[in-house]
JSON list of C-alpha atoms and ligand atoms in Angstrom, two decimals:
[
{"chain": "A", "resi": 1379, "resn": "UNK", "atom": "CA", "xyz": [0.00, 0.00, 0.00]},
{"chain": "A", "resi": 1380, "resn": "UNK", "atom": "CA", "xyz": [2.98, 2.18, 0.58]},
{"chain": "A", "resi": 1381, "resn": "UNK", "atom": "CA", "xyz": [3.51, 1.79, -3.19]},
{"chain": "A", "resi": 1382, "resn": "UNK", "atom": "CA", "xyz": [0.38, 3.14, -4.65]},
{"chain": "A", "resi": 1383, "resn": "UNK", "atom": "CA", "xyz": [0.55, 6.05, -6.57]},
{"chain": "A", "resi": 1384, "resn": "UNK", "atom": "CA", "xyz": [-1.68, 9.08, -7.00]},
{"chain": "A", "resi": 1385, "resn": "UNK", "atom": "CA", "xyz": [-4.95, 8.30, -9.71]},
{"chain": "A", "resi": 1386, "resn": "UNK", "atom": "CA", "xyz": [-4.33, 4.79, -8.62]},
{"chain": "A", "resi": 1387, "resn": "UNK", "atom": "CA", "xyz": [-7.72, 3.78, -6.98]},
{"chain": "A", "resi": 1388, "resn": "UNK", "atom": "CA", "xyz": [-7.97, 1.16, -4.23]},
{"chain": "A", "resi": 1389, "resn": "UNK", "atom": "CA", "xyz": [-10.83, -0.93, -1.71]},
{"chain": "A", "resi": 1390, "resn": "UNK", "atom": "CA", "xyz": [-10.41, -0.53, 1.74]},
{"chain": "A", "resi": 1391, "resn": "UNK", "atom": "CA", "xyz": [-13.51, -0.91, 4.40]},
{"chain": "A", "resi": 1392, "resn": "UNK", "atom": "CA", "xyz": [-15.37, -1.82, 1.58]},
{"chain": "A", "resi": 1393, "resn": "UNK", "atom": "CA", "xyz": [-15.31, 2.09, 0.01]},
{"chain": "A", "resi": 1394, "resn": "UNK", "atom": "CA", "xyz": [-13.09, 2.71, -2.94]},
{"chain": "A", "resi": 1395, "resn": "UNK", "atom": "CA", "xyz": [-10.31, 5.20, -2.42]},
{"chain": "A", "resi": 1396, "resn": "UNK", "atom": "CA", "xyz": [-8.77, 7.30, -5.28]},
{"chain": "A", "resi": 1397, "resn": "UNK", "atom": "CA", "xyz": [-5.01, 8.12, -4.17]},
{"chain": "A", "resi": 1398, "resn": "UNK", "atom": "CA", "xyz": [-4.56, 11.65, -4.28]},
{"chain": "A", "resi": 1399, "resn": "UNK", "atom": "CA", "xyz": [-0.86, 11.51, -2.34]},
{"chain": "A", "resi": 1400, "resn": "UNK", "atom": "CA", "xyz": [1.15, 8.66, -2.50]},
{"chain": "A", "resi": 1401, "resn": "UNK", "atom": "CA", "xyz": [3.09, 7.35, 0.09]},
{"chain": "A", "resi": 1402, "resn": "UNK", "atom": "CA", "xyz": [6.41, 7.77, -1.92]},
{"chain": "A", "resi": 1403, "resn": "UNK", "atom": "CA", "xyz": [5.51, 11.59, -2.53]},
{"chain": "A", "resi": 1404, "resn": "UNK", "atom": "CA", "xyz": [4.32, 12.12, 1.16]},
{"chain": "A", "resi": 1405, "resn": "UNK", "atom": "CA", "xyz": [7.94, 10.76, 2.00]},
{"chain": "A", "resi": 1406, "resn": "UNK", "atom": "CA", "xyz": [9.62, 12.50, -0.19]},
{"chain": "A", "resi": 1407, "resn": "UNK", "atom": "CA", "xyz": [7.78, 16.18, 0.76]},
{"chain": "A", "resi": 1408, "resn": "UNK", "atom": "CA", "xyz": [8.12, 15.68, 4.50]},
{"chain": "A", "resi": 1409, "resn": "UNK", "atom": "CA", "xyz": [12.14, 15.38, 4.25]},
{"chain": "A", "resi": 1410, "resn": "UNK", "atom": "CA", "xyz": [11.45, 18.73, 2.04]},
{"chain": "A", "resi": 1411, "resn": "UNK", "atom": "CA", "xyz": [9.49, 19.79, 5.30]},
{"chain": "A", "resi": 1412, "resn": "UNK", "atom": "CA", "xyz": [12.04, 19.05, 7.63]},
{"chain": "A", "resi": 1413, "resn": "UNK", "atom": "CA", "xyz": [14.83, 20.91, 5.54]},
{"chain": "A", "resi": 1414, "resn": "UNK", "atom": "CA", "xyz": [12.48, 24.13, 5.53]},
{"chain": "A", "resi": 1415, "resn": "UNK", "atom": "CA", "xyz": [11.13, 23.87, 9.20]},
{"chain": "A", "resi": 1416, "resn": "UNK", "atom": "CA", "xyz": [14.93, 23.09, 10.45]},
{"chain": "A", "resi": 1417, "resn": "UNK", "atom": "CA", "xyz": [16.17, 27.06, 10.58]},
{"chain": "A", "resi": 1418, "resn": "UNK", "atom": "CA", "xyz": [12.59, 28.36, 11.66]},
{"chain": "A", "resi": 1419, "resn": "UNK", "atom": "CA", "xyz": [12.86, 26.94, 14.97]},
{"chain": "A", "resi": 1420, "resn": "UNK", "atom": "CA", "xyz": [14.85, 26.65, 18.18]},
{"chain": "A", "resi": 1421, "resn": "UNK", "atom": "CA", "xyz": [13.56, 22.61, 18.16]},
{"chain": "A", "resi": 1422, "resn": "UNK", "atom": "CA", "xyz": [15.99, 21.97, 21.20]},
{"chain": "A", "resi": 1423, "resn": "UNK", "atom": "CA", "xyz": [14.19, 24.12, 23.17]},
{"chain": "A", "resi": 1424, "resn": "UNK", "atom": "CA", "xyz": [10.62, 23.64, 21.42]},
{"chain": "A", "resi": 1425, "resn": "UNK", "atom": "CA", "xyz": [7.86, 22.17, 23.09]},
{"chain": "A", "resi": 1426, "resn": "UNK", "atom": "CA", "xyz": [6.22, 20.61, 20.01]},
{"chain": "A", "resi": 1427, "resn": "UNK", "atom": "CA", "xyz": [2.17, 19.66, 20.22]},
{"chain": "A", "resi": 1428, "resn": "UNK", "atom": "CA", "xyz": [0.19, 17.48, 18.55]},
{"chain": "A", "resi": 1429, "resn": "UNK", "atom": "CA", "xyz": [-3.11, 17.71, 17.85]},
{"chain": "A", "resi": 1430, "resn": "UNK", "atom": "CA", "xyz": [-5.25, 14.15, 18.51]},
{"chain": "A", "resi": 1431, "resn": "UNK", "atom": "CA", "xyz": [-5.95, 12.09, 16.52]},
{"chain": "A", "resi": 1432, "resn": "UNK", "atom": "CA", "xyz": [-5.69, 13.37, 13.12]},
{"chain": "A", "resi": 1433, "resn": "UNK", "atom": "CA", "xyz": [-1.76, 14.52, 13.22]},
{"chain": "A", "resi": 1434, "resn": "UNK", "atom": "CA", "xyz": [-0.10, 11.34, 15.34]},
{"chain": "A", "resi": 1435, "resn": "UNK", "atom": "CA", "xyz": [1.10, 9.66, 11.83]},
{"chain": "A", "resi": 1436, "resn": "UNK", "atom": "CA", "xyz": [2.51, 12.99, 10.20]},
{"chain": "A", "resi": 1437, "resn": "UNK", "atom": "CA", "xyz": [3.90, 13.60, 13.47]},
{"chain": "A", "resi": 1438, "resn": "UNK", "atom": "CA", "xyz": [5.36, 10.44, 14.06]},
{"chain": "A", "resi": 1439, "resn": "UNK", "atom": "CA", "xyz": [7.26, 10.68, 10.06]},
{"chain": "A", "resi": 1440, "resn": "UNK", "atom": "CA", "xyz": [7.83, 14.64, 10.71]},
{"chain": "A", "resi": 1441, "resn": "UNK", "atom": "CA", "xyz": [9.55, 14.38, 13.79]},
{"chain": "A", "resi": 1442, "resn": "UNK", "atom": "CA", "xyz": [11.71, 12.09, 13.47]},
{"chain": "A", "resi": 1443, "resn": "UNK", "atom": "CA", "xyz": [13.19, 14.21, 10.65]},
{"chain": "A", "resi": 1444, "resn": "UNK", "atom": "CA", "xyz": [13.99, 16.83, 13.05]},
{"chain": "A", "resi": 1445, "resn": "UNK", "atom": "CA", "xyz": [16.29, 17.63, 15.89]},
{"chain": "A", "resi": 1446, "resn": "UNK", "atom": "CA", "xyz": [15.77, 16.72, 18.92]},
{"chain": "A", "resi": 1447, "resn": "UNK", "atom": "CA", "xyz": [12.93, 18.74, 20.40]},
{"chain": "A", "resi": 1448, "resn": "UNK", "atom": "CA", "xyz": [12.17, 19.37, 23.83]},
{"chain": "A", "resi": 1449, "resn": "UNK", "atom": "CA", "xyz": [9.30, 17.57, 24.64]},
{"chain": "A", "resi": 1450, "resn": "UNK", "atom": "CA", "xyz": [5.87, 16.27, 23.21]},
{"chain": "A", "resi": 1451, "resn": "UNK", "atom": "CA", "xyz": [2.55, 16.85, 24.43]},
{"chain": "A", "resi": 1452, "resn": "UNK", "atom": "CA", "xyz": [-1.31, 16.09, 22.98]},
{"chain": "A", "resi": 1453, "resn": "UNK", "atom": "CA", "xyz": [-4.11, 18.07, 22.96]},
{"chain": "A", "resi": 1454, "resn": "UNK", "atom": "CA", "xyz": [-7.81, 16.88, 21.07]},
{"chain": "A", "resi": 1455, "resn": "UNK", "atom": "CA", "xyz": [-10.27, 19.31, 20.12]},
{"chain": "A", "resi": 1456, "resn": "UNK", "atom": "CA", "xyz": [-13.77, 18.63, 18.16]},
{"chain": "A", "resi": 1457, "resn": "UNK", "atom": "CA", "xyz": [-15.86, 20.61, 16.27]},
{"chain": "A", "resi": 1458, "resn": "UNK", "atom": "CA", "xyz": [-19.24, 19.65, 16.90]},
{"chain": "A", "resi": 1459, "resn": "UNK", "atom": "CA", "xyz": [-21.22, 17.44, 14.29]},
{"chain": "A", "resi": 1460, "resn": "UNK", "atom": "CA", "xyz": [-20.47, 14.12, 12.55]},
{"chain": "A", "resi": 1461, "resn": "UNK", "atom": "CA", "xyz": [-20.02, 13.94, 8.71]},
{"chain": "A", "resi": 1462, "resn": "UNK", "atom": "CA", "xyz": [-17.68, 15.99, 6.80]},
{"chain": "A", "resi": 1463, "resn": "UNK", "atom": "CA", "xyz": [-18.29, 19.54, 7.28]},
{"chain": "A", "resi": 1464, "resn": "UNK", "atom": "CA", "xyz": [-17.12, 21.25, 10.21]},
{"chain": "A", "resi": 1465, "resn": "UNK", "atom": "CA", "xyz": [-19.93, 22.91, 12.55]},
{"chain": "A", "resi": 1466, "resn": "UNK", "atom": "CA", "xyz": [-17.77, 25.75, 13.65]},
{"chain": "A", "resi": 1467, "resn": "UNK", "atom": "CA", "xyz": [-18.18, 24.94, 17.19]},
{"chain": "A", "resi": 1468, "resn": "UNK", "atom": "CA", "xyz": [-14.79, 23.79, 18.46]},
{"chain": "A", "resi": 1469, "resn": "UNK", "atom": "CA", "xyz": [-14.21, 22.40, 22.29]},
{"chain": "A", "resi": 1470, "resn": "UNK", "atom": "CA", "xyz": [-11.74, 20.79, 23.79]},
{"chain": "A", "resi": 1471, "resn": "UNK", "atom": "CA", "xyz": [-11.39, 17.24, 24.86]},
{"chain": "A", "resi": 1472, "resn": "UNK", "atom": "CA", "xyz": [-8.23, 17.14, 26.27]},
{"chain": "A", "resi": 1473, "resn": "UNK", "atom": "CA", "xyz": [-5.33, 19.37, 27.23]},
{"chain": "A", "resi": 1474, "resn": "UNK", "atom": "CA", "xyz": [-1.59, 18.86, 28.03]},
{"chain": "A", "resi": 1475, "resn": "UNK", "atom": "CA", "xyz": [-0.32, 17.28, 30.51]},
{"chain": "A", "resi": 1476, "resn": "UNK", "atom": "CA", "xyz": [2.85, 19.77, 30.58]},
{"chain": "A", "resi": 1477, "resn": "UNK", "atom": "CA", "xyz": [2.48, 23.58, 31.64]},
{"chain": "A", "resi": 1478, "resn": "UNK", "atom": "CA", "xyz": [2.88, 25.37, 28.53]},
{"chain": "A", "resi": 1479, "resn": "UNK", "atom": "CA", "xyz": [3.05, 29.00, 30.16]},
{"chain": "A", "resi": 1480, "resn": "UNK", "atom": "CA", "xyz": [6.40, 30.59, 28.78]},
{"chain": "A", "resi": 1481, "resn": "UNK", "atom": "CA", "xyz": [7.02, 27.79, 26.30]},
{"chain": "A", "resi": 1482, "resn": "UNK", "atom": "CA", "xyz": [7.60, 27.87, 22.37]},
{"chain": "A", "resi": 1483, "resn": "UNK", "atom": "CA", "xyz": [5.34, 25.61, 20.53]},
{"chain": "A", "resi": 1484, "resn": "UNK", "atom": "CA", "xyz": [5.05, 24.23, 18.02]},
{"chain": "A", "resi": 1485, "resn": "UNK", "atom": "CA", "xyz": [1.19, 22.88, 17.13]},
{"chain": "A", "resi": 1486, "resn": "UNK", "atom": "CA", "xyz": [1.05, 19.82, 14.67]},
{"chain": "A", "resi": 1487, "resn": "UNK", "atom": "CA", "xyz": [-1.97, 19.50, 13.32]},
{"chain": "A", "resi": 1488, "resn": "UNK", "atom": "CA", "xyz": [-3.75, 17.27, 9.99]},
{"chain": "A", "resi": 1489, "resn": "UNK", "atom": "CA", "xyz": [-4.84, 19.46, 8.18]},
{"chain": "A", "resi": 1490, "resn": "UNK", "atom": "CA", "xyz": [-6.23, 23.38, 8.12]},
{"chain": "A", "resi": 1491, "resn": "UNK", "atom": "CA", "xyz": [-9.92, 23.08, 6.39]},
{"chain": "A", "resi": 1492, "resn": "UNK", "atom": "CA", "xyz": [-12.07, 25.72, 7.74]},
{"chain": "A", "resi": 1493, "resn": "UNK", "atom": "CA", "xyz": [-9.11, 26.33, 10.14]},
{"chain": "A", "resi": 1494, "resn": "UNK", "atom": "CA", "xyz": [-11.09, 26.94, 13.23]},
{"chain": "A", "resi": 1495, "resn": "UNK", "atom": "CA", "xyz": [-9.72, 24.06, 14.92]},
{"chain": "A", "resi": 1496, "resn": "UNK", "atom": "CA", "xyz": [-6.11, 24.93, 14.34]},
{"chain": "A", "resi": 1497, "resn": "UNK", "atom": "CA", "xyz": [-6.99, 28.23, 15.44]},
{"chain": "A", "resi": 1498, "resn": "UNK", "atom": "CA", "xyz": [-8.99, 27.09, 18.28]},
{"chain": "A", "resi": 1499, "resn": "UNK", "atom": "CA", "xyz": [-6.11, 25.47, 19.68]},
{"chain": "A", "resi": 1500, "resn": "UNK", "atom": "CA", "xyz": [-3.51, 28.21, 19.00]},
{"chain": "A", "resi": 1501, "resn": "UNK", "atom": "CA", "xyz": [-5.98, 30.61, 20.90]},
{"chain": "A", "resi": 1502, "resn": "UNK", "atom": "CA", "xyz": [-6.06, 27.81, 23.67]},
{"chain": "A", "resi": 1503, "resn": "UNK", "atom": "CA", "xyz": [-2.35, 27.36, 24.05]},
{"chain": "A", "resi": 1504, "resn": "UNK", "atom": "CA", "xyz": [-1.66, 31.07, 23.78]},
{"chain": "A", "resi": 1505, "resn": "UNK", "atom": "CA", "xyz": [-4.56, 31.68, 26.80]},
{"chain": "A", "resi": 1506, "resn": "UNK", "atom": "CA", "xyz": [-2.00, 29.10, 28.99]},
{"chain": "A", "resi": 1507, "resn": "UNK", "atom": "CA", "xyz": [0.56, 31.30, 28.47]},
{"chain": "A", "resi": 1508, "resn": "UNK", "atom": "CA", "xyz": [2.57, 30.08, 25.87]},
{"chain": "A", "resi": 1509, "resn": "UNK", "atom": "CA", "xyz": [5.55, 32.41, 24.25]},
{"chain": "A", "resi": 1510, "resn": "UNK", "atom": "CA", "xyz": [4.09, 31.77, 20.86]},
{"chain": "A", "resi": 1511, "resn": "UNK", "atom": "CA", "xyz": [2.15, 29.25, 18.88]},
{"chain": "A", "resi": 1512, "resn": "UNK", "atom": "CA", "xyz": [3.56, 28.07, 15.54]},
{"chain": "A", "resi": 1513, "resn": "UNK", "atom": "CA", "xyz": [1.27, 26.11, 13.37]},
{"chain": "A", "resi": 1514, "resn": "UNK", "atom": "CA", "xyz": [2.04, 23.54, 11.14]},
{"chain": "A", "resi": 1515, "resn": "UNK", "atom": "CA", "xyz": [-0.40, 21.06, 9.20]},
{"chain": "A", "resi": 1516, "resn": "UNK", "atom": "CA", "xyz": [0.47, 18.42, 6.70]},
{"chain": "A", "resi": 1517, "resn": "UNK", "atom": "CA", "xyz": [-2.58, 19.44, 4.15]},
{"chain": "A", "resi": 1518, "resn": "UNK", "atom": "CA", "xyz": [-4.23, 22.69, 3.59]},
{"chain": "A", "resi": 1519, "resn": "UNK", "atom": "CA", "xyz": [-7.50, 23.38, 2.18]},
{"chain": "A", "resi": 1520, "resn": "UNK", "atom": "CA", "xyz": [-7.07, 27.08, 1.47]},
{"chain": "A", "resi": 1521, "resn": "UNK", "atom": "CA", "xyz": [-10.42, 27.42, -0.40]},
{"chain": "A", "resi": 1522, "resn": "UNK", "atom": "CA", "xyz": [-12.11, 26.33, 3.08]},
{"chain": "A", "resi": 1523, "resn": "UNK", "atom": "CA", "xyz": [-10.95, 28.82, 5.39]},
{"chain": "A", "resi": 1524, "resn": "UNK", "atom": "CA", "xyz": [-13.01, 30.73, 7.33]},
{"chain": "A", "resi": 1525, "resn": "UNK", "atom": "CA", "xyz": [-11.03, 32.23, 9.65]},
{"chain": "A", "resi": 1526, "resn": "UNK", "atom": "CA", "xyz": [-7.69, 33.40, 9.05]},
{"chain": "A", "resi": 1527, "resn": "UNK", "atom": "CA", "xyz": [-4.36, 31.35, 9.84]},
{"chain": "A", "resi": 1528, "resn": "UNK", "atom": "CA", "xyz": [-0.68, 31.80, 9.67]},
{"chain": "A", "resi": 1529, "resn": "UNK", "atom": "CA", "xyz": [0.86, 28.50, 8.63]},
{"chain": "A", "resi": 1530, "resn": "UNK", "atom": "CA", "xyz": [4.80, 28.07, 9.50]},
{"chain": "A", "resi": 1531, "resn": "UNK", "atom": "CA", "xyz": [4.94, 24.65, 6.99]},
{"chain": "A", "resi": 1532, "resn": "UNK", "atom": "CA", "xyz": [2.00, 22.78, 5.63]},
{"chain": "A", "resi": 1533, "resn": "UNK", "atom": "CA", "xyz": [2.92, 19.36, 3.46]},
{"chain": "A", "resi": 1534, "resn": "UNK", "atom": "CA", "xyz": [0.54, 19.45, 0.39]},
{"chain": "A", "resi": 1535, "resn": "UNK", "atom": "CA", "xyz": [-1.92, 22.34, -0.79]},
{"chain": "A", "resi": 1536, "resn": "UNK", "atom": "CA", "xyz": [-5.17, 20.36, -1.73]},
{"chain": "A", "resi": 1537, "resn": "UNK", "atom": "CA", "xyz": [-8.84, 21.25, -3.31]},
{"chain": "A", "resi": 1538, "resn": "UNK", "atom": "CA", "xyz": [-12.19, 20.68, -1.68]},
{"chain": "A", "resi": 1539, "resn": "UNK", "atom": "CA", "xyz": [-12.43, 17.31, -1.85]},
{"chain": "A", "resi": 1540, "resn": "UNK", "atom": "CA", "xyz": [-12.68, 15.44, 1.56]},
{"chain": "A", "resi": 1541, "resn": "UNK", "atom": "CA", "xyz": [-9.63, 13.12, 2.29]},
{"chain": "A", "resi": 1542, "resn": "UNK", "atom": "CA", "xyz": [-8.92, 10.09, 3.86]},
{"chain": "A", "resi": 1543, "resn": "UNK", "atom": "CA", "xyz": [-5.89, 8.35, 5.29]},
{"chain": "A", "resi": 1544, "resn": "UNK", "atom": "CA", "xyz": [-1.89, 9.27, 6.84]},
{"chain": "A", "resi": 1545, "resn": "UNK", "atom": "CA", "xyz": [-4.00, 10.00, 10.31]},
{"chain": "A", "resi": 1546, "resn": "UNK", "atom": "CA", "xyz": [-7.65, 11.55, 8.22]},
{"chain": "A", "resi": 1547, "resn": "UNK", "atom": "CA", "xyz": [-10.81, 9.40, 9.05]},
{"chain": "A", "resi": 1548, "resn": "UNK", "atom": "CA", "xyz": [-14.34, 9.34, 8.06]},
{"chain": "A", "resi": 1549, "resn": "UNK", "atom": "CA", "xyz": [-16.35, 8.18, 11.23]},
{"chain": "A", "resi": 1550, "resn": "UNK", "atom": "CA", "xyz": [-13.05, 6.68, 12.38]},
{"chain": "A", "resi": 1551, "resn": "UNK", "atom": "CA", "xyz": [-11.72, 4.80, 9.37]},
{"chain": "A", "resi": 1552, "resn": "UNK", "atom": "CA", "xyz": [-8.98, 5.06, 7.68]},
{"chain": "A", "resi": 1553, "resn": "UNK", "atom": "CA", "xyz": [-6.73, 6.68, 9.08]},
{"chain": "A", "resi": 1554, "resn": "UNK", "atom": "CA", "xyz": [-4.12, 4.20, 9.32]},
{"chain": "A", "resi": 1555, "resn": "UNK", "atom": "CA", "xyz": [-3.49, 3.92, 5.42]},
{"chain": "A", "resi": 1556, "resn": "UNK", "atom": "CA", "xyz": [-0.30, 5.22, 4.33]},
{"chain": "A", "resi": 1557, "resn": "UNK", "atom": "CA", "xyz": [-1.29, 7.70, 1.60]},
{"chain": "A", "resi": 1558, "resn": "UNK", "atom": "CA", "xyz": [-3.74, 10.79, 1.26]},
{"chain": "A", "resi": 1559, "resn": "UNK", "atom": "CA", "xyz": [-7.07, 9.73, -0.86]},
{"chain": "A", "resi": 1560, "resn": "UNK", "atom": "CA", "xyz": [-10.52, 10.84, -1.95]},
{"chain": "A", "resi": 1561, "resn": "UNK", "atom": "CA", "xyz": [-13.47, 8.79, -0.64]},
{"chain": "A", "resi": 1562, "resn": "UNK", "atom": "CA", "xyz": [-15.40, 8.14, -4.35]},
{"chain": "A", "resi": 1563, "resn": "UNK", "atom": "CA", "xyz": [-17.85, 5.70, -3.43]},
{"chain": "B", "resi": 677, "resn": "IMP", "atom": "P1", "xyz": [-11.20, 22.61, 10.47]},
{"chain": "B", "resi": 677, "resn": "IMP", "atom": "O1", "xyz": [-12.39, 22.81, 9.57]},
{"chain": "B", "resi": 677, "resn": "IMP", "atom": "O2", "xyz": [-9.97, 23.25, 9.87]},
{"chain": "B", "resi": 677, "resn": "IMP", "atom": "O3", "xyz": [-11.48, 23.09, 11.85]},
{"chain": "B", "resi": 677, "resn": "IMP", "atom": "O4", "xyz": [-10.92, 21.06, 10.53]},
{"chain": "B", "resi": 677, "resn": "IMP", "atom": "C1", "xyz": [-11.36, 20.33, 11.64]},
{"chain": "B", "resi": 677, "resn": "IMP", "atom": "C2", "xyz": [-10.97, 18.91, 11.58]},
{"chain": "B", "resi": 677, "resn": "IMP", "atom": "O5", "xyz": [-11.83, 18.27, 10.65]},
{"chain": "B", "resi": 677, "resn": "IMP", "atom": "C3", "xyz": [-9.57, 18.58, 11.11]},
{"chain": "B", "resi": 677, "resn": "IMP", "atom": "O6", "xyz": [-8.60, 18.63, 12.13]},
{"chain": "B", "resi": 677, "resn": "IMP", "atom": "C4", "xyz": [-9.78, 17.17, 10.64]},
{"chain": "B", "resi": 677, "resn": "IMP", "atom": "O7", "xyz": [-9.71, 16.26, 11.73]},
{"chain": "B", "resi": 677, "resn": "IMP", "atom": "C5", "xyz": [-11.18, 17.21, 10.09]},
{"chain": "B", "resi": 677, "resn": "IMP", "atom": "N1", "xyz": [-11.15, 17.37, 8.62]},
{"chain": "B", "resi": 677, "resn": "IMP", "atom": "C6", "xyz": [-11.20, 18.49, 7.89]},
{"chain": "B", "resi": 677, "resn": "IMP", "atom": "N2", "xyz": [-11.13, 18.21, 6.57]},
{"chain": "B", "resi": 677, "resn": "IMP", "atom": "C7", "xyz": [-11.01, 16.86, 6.49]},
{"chain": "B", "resi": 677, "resn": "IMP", "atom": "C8", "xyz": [-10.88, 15.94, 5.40]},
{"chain": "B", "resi": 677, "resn": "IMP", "atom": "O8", "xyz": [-10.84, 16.27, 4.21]},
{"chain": "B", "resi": 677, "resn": "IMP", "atom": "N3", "xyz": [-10.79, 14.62, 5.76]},
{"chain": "B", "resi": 677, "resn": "IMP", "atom": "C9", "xyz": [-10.81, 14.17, 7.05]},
{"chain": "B", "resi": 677, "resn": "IMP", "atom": "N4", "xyz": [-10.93, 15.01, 8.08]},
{"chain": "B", "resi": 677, "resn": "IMP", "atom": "C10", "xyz": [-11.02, 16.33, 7.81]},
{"chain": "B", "resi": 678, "resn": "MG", "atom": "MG1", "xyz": [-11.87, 13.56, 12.07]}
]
């Protein structure tokens, strides 16, 4: 599965999935990822946050690409409503375990759609007391947006379509595929 190729279209949970990233490109973009983020930050002294449940895969492949970091934490937000369109309403389900008041962060998200979430969770982080929030998602849906957001990296640019797999579900599936695809049926 690693091996298939964007157009290329394939069953899983009995749906069929047209690749739209392929695993060989996602690798390939997030050593570009970690070449550009490397400068931006301090990562020895960053405390780098990942947003549940979406980002743990990209985070797990970013990461290690990195330096060192100074530690890891998890926060999981929801916006409210099932399906594929994003209510607006954002709360959070859990918070970090570390203080985060005077730290450098880094937020690693899945992707910016509307980009309330993202921006939810900035907000949050900054409210604790955090230095500064930088946010970085591995897709971005820049048609979506409804509220604005600064991005330090995102991986891949994509349209409207909604997108499954590399840590994206749809009611909990999928997400442990290793390449980006388009839900067609
Ligand atoms: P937001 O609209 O930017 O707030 O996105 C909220 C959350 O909805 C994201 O963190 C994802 O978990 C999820 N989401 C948004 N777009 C997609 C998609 O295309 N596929 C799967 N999940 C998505
Ligand atoms: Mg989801």
């Amino acid at each position: 599965m690693e091996r298939a190729q964007a157009g290329e279209i394939i069953a899983a949970h009995g749906a069929d999935l047209r690749v739209l990233i392929g695993g060989h490109d996602i690798e390939r973009r997030l050593d570009e990822m970690a070449a550009e983020l490397e400068p931006l930050v301090d990562w020895r002294e960053a405390f780098v946050v990942v947003a549940l449940k979406g980002a743990v895969i990209f985070a797990a492949d970013l990461l290690r690409r990195l330096p060192p970091v100074d530690s890891v934490d998890f926060v999981q937000a929801r916006s409210y409503g099932a399906g594929t369109t994003s209510s607006g309403h954002v709360r959070l389900l859990r918070d970090t375990e570390l203080p985060v008041d005077g730290r450098s962060v880094v937020l690693l998200d899945d992707i910016a759609d509307t980009g309330l979430t993202s921006s939810f969770l900035r907000d949050h982080l900054l409210s604790r007391g955090a230095d500064g929030v930088r946010v970085v998602t591995m897709l971005d849906k820049p048609a979506r947006r409804r509220v604005p957001l600064d991005l330090l990296a995102t991986g891949f640019e994509i349209g409207d379509d909604f997108v499954v797999g590399y840590g994206l579900d749809y009611g909990e599936r999928f997400r442990t595929l290793p390449f980006v695809a388009v839900l067609t049926g």
